[in-house]
CSV table of C-alpha atoms in Angstrom, one decimal:
chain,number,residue,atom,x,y,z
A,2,UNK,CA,34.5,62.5,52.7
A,3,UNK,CA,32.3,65.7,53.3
A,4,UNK,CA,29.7,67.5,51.4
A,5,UNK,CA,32.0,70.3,50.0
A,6,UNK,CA,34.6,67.8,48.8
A,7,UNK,CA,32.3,65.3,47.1
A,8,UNK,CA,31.1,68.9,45.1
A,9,UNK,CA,34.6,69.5,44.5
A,10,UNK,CA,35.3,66.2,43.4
A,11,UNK,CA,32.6,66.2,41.0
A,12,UNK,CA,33.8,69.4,39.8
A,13,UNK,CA,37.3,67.2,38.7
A,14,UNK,CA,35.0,65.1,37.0
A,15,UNK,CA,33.4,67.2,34.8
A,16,UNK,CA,36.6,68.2,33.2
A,17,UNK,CA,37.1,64.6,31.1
A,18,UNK,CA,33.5,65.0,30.1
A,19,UNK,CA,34.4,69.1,29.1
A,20,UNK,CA,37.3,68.0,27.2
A,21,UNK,CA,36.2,65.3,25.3
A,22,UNK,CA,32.8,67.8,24.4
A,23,UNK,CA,35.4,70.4,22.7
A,24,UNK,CA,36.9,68.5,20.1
A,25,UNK,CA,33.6,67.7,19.1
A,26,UNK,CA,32.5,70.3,16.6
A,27,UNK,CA,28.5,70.2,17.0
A,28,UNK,CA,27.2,73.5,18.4
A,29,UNK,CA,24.8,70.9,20.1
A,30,UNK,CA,28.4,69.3,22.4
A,31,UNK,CA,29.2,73.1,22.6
A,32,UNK,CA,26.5,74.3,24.3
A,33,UNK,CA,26.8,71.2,26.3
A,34,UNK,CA,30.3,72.0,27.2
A,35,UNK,CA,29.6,75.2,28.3
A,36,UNK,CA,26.5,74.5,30.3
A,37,UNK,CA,29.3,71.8,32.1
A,38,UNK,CA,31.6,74.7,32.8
A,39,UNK,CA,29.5,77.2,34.0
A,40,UNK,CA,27.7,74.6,37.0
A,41,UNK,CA,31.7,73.5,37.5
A,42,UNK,CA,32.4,77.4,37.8
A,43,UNK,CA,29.4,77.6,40.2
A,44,UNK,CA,30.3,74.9,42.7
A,45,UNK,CA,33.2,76.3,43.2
A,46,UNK,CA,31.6,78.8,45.4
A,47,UNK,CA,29.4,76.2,46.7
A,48,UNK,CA,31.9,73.9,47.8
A,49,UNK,CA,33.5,77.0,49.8
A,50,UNK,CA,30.5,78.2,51.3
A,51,UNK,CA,28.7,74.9,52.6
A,52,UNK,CA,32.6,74.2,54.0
A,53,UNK,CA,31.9,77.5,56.1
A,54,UNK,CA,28.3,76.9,57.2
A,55,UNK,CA,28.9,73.3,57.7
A,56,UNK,CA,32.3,73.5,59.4
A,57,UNK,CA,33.4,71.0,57.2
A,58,UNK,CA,36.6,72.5,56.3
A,59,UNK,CA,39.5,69.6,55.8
A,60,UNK,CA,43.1,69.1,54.6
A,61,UNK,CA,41.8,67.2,51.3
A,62,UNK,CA,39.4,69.8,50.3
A,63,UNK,CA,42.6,72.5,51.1
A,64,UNK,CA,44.3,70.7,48.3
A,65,UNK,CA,41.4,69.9,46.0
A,66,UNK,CA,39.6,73.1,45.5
A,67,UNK,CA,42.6,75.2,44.0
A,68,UNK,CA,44.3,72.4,42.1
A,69,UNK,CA,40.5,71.7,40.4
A,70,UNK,CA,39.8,75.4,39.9
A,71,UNK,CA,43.4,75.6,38.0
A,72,UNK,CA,42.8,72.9,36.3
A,73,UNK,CA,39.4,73.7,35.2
A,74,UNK,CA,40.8,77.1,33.6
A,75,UNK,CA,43.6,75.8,32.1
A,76,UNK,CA,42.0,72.3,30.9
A,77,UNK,CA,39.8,74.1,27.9
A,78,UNK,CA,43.0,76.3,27.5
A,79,UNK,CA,44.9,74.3,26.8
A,80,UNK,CA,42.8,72.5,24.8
A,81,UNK,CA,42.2,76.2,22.4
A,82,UNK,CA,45.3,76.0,21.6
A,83,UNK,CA,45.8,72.7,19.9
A,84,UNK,CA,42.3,73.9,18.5
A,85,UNK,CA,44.3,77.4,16.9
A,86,UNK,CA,41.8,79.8,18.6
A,87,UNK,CA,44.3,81.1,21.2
A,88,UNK,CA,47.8,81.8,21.0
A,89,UNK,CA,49.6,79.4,23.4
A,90,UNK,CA,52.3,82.5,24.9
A,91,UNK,CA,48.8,83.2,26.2
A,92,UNK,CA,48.1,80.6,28.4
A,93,UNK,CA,51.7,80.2,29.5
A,94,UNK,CA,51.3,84.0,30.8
A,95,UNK,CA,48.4,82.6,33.2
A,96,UNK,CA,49.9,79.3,33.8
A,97,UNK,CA,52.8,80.8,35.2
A,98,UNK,CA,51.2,83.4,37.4
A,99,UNK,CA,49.2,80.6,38.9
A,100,UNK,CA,52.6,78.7,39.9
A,101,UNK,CA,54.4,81.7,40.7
A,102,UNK,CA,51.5,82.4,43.6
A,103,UNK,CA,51.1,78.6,44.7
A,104,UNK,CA,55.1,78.5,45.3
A,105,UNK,CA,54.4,81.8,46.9
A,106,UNK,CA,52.1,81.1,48.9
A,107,UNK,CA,53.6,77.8,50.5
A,108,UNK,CA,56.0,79.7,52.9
A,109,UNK,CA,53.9,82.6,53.8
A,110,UNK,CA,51.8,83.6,57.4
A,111,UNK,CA,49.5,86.6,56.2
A,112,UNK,CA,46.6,85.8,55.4
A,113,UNK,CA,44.9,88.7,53.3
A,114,UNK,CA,41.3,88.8,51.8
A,115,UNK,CA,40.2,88.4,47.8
A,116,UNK,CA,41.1,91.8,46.5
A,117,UNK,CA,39.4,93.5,43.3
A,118,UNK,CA,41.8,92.6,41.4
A,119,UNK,CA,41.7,88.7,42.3
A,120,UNK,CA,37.9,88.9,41.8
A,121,UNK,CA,38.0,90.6,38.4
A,122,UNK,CA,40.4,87.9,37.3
A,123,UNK,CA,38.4,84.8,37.7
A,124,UNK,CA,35.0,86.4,36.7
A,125,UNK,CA,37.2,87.6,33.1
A,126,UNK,CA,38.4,83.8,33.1
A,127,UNK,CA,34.9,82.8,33.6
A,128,UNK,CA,33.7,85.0,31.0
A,129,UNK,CA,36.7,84.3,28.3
A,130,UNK,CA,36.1,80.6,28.6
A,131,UNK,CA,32.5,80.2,28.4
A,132,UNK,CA,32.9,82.9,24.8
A,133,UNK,CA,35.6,80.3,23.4
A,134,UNK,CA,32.9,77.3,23.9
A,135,UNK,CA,29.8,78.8,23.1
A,136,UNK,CA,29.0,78.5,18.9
A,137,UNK,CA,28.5,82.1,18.2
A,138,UNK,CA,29.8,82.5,14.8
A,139,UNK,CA,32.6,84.3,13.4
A,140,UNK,CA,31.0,87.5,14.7
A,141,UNK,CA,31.9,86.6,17.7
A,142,UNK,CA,35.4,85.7,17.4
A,143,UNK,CA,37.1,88.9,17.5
A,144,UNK,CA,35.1,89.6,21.1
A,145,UNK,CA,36.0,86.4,22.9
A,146,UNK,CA,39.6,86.4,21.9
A,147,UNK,CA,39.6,90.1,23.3
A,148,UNK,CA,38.1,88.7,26.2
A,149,UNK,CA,40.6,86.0,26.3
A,150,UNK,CA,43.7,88.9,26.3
A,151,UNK,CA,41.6,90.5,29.1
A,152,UNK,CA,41.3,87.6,31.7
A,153,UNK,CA,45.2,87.3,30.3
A,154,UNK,CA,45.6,90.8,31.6
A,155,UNK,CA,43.7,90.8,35.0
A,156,UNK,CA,45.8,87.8,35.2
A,157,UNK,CA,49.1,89.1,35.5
A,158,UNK,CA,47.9,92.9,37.3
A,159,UNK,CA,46.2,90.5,40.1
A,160,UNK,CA,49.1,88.5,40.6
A,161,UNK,CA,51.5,91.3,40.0
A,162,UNK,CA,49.6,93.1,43.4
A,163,UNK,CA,49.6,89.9,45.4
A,164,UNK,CA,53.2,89.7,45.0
A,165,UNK,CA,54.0,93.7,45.6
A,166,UNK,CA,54.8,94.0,49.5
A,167,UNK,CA,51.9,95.5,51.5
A,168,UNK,CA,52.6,99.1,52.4
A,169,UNK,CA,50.1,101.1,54.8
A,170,UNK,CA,49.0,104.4,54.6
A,171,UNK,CA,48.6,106.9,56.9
A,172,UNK,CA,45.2,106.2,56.8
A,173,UNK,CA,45.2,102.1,57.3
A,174,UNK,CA,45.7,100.6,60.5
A,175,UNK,CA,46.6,97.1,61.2
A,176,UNK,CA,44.9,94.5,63.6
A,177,UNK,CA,45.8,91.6,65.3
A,178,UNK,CA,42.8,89.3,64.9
A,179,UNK,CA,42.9,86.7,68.0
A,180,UNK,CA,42.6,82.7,67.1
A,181,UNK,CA,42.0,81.5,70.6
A,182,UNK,CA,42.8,77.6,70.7
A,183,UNK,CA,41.6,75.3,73.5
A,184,UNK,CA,42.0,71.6,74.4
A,185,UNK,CA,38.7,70.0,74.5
A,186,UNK,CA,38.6,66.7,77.3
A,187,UNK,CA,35.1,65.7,76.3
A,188,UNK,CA,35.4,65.9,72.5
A,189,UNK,CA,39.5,65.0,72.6
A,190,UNK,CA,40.0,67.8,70.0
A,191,UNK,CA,41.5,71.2,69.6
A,192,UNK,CA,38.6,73.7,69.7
A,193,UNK,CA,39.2,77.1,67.8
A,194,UNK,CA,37.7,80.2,67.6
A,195,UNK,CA,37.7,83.5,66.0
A,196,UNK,CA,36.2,86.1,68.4
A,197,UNK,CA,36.0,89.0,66.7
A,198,UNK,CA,33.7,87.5,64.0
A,199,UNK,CA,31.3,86.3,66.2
A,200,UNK,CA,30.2,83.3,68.5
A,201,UNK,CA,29.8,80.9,65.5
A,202,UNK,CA,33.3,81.1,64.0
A,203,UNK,CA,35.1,78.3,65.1
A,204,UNK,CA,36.6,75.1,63.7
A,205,UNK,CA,38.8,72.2,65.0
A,206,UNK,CA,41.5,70.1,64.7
A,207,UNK,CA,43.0,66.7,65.9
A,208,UNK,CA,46.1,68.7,66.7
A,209,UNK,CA,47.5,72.1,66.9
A,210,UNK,CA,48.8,72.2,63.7
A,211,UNK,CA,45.4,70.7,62.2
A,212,UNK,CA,43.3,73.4,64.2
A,213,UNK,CA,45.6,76.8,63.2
A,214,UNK,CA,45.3,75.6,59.5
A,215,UNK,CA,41.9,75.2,59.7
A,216,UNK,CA,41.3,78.6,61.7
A,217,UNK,CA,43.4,80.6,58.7
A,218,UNK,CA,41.3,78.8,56.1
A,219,UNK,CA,38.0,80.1,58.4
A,220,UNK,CA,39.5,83.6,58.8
A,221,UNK,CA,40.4,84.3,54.8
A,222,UNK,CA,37.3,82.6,53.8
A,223,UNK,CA,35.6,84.6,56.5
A,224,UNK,CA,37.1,87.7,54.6
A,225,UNK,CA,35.6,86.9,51.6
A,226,UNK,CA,32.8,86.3,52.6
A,227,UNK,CA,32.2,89.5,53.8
A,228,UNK,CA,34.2,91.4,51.0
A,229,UNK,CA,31.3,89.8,48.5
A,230,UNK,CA,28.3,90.5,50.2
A,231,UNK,CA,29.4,94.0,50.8
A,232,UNK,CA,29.0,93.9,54.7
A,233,UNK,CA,31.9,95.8,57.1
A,234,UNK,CA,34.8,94.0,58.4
A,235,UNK,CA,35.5,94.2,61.8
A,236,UNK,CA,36.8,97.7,62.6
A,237,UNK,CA,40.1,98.7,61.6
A,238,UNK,CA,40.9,95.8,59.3
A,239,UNK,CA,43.1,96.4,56.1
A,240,UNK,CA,44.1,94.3,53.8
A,241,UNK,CA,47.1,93.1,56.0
A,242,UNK,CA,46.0,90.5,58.6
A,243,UNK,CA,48.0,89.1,61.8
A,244,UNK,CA,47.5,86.3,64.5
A,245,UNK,CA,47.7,86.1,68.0
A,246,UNK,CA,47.7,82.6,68.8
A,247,UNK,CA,46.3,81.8,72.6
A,248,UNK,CA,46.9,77.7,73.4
A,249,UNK,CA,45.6,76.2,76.5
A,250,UNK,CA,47.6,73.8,78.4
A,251,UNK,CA,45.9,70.2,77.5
């Protein structure tokens, strides 16, 4: 297993530890329980970005990372409810804007970037959670179960958007984006990469299949990347993305 799935998986197994902490009333497990969900909440962009630098992206860590990021929001949810500090409609709002955009997702072959909206979501999820643990008196209760209704919020307008068919303007242009695929002799592998990001964008696979996954988890990862450091995208992307797929006869 590689670096950015053992992270991941540790991530999974901070949750039983986070769970158990809640019910315990102590400020002292409280602040413990928080300090475990904020490091989970951290790796999960260090799992992503050492699976980029490393070019360790893999099917198990495709399936991991956003069934242990779910699970680590809705895990302490779930658990404030049976605790009576959120109302459970709440969480059923977010837990079924997260399945409506996994079953969405399973049939579709545009990749688009992290939106605004998407990154305003987790960050108010992040935010809303960490207020419910911390012990910060009544005072605070009337602010974190605000916070709450607006991660609930983001929730629904992010997933609302990601579900809305993309429509251009006049102004937006659409690119194709090449993934050029080759068969390797020497390394008995299918060798991708992703020109227009430069000479060190690339991945594999054991087979086709394996290696176009793996280039459209490079390429929206590669998006992202660039959407949160603030850098340009390859002139004239927009937030709709297409492939053209060049194979090389084995």
């Amino acid at each position: 297993m590689t670096i950015p799935n053992w992270i991941t998986f540790s991530r999974l197994l901070g949750i039983p530890f986070l769970l158990y902490g809640l019910y315990n009333p102590t400020p002292q497990a409280q602040w413990i329980c928080l300090a475990i969900f904020l490091i989970a909440a951290l790796t999960d962009w260090l799992d992503g970005y050492l699976a980029r630098k490393l070019n360790q992206i893999s099917e198990l860590g495709k399936f991991l990372d956003p069934l242990v990021d779910k699970l680590l929001v809705l895990a302490p949810l779930l658990v404030f409810i049976e605790l009576g500090k959120v109302p459970a409609w709440g969480v059923f709002l977010i837990l079924a804007r997260e399945l409506a955009i996994a079953g969405w997702r399973v049939n579709q072959t545009t990749i688009t970037g992290a939106n605004i909206w998407g990154k305003l979501k987790t960050v108010s999820q992040i935010v809303a959670i960490a207020l419910l643990i911390a012990p910060l008196g009544e005072v605070w209760q009337t602010p974190s179960l605000l916070a709450f209704w607006i991660s609930v919020a983001l929730t629904l307008i992010s997933g609302g958007i990601y579900l809305l068919p993309q429509k251009a303007s006049t102004n937006e242009t659409t690119i194709q984006y090449s993934i050029v695929i080759q068969w390797s002799n020497q390394d008995k592998k299918y060798i991708v990469s992703l020109p227009e990001f430069g000479p060190y964008a690339h991945t594999h696979g054991n087979t086709y299949t394996d290696a176009l996954n793996n280039a459209e988890e490079v390429l929206e990862l590669l998006i992202e990347d660039y959407q949160a450091q603030g850098k340009a995208l390859p002139e004239p992307l927009t937030a709709n993305v297409s492939f053209q797929f060049v194979q090389s006869s084995p």
